[in-house]
mmCIF file of C-alpha atoms in Angstrom:
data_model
loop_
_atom_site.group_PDB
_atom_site.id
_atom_site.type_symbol
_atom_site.label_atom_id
_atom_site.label_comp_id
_atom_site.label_asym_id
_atom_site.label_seq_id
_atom_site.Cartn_x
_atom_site.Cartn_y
_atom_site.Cartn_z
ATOM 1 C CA UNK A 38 94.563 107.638 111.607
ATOM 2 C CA UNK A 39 95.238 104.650 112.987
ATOM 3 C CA UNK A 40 98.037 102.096 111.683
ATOM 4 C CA UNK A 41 99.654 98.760 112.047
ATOM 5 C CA UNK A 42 102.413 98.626 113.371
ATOM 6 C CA UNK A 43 104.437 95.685 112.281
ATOM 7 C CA UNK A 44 106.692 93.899 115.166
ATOM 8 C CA UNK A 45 109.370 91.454 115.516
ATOM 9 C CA UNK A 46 106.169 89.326 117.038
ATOM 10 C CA UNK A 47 105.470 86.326 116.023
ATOM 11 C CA UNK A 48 102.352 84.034 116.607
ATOM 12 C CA UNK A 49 102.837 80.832 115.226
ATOM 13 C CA UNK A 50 106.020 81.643 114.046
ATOM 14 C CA UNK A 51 104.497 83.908 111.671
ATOM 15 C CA UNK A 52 105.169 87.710 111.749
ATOM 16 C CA UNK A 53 103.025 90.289 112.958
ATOM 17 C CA UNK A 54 101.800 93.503 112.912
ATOM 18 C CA UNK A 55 99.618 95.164 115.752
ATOM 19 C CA UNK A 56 96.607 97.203 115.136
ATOM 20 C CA UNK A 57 95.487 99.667 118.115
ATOM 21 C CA UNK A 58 91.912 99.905 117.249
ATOM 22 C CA UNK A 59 90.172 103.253 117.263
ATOM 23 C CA UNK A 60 87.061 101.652 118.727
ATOM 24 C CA UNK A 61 87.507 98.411 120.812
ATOM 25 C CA UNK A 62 84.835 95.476 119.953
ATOM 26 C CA UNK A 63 82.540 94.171 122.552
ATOM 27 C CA UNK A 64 82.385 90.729 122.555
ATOM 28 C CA UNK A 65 79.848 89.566 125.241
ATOM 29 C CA UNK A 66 81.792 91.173 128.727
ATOM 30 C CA UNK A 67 85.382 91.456 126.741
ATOM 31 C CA UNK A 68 86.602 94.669 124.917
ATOM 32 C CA UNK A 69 89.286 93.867 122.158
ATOM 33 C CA UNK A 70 91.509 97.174 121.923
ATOM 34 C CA UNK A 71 93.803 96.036 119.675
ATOM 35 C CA UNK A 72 94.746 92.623 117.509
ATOM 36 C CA UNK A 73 97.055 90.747 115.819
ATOM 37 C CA UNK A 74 97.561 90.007 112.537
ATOM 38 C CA UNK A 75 99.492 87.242 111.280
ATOM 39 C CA UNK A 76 101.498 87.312 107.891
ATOM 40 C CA UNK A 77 99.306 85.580 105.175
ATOM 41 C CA UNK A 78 100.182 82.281 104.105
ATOM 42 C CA UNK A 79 99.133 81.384 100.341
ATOM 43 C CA UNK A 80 96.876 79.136 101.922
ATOM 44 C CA UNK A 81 95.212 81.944 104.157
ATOM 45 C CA UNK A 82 94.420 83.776 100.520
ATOM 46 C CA UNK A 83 93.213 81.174 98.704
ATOM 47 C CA UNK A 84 89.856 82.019 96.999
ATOM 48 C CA UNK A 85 90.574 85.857 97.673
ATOM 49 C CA UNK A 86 92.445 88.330 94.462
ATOM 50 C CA UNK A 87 95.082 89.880 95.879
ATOM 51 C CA UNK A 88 94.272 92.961 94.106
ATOM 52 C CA UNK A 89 91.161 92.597 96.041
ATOM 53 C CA UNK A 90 92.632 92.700 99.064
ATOM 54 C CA UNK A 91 95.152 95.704 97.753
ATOM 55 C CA UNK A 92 92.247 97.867 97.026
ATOM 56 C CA UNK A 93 90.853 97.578 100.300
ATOM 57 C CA UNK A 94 87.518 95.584 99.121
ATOM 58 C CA UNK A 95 85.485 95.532 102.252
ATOM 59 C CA UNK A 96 84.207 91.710 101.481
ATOM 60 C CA UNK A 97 87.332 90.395 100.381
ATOM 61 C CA UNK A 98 89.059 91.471 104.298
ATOM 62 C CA UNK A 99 85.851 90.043 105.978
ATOM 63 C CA UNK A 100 86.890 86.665 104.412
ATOM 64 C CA UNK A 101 90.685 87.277 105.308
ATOM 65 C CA UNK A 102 90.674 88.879 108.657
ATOM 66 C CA UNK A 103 89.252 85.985 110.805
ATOM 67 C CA UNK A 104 92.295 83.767 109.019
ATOM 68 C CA UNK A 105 94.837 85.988 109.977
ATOM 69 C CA UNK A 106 93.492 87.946 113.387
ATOM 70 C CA UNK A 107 94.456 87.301 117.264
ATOM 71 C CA UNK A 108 92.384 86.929 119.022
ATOM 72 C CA UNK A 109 89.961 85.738 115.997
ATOM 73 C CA UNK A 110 87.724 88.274 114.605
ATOM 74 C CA UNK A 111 84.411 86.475 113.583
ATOM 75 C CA UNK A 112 82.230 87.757 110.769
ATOM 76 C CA UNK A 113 79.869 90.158 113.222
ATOM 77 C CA UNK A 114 82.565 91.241 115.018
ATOM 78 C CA UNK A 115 83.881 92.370 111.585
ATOM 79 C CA UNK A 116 81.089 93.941 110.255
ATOM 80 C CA UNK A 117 80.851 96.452 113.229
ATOM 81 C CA UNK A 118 84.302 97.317 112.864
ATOM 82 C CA UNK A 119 84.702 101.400 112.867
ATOM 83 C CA UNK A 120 85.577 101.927 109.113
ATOM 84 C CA UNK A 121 88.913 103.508 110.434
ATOM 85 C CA UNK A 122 89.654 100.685 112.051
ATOM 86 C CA UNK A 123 88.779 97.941 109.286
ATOM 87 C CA UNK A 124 91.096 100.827 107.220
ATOM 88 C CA UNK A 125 94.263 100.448 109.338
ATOM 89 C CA UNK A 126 93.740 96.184 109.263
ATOM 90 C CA UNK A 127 93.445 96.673 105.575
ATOM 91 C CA UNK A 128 96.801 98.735 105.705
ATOM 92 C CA UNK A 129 98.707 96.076 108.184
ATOM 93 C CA UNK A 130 98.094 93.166 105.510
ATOM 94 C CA UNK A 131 99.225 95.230 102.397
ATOM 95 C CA UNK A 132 102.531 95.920 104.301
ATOM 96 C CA UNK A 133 103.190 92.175 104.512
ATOM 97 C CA UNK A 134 102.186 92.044 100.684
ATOM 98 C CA UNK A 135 103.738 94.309 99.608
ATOM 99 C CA UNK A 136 107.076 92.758 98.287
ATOM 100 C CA UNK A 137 110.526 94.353 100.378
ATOM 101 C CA UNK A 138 112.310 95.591 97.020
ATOM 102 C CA UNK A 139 109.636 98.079 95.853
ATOM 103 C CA UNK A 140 109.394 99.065 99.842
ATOM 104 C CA UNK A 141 112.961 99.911 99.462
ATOM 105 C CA UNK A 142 112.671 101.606 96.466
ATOM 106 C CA UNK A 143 109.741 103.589 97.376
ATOM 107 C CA UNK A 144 111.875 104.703 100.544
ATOM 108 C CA UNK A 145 114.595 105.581 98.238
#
């Protein structure tokens, strides 16, 4: 499966974390193989539940994933995402959510 791989990359000055996808999207001539996605801000979650986004909820991430994505993922680019691939975005945003003291303790 794929993953995100987070980096010391930053867009914005925001961290990153680089998803290969398993599936590249066509956009008009282009092929996206992989993205970017930026560390959420508050403001990039506001009117999402984080424990929306934790679980993975497939319309919650369509709202997030064009705030956070580079290049920008729109809506339809979104919704013919290979599942796998929408998996491994979901993945790369609950690493930056996830708060560094339970990671540590978890890799304890």
């Amino acid at each position: 499966m794929q993953t995100a791989e987070q980096t010391d990359t930053a867009v914005n000055g925001r961290k990153c974390a680089t998803v290969m996808l398993q599936e590249p999207v066509k956009r008009g001539d282009t092929l996206i193989a992989s993205i970017q996605l930026m560390k959420p801000r508050t403001a990039d979650l506001r009117g999402l539940l984080i424990p929306d986004v934790l679980q993975m909820d497939v319309d919650t991430l369509a709202k997030l994933l064009p705030r956070i994505t580079v290049p920008t993922l729109t809506k339809p680019d979104i919704d013919n995402l290979d599942p796998a691939d929408l998996v491994a975005c979901a993945m790369g945003v609950a690493g930056f959510l996830v708060p560094t003291s339970v990671m540590d303790q978890a890799q304890a």
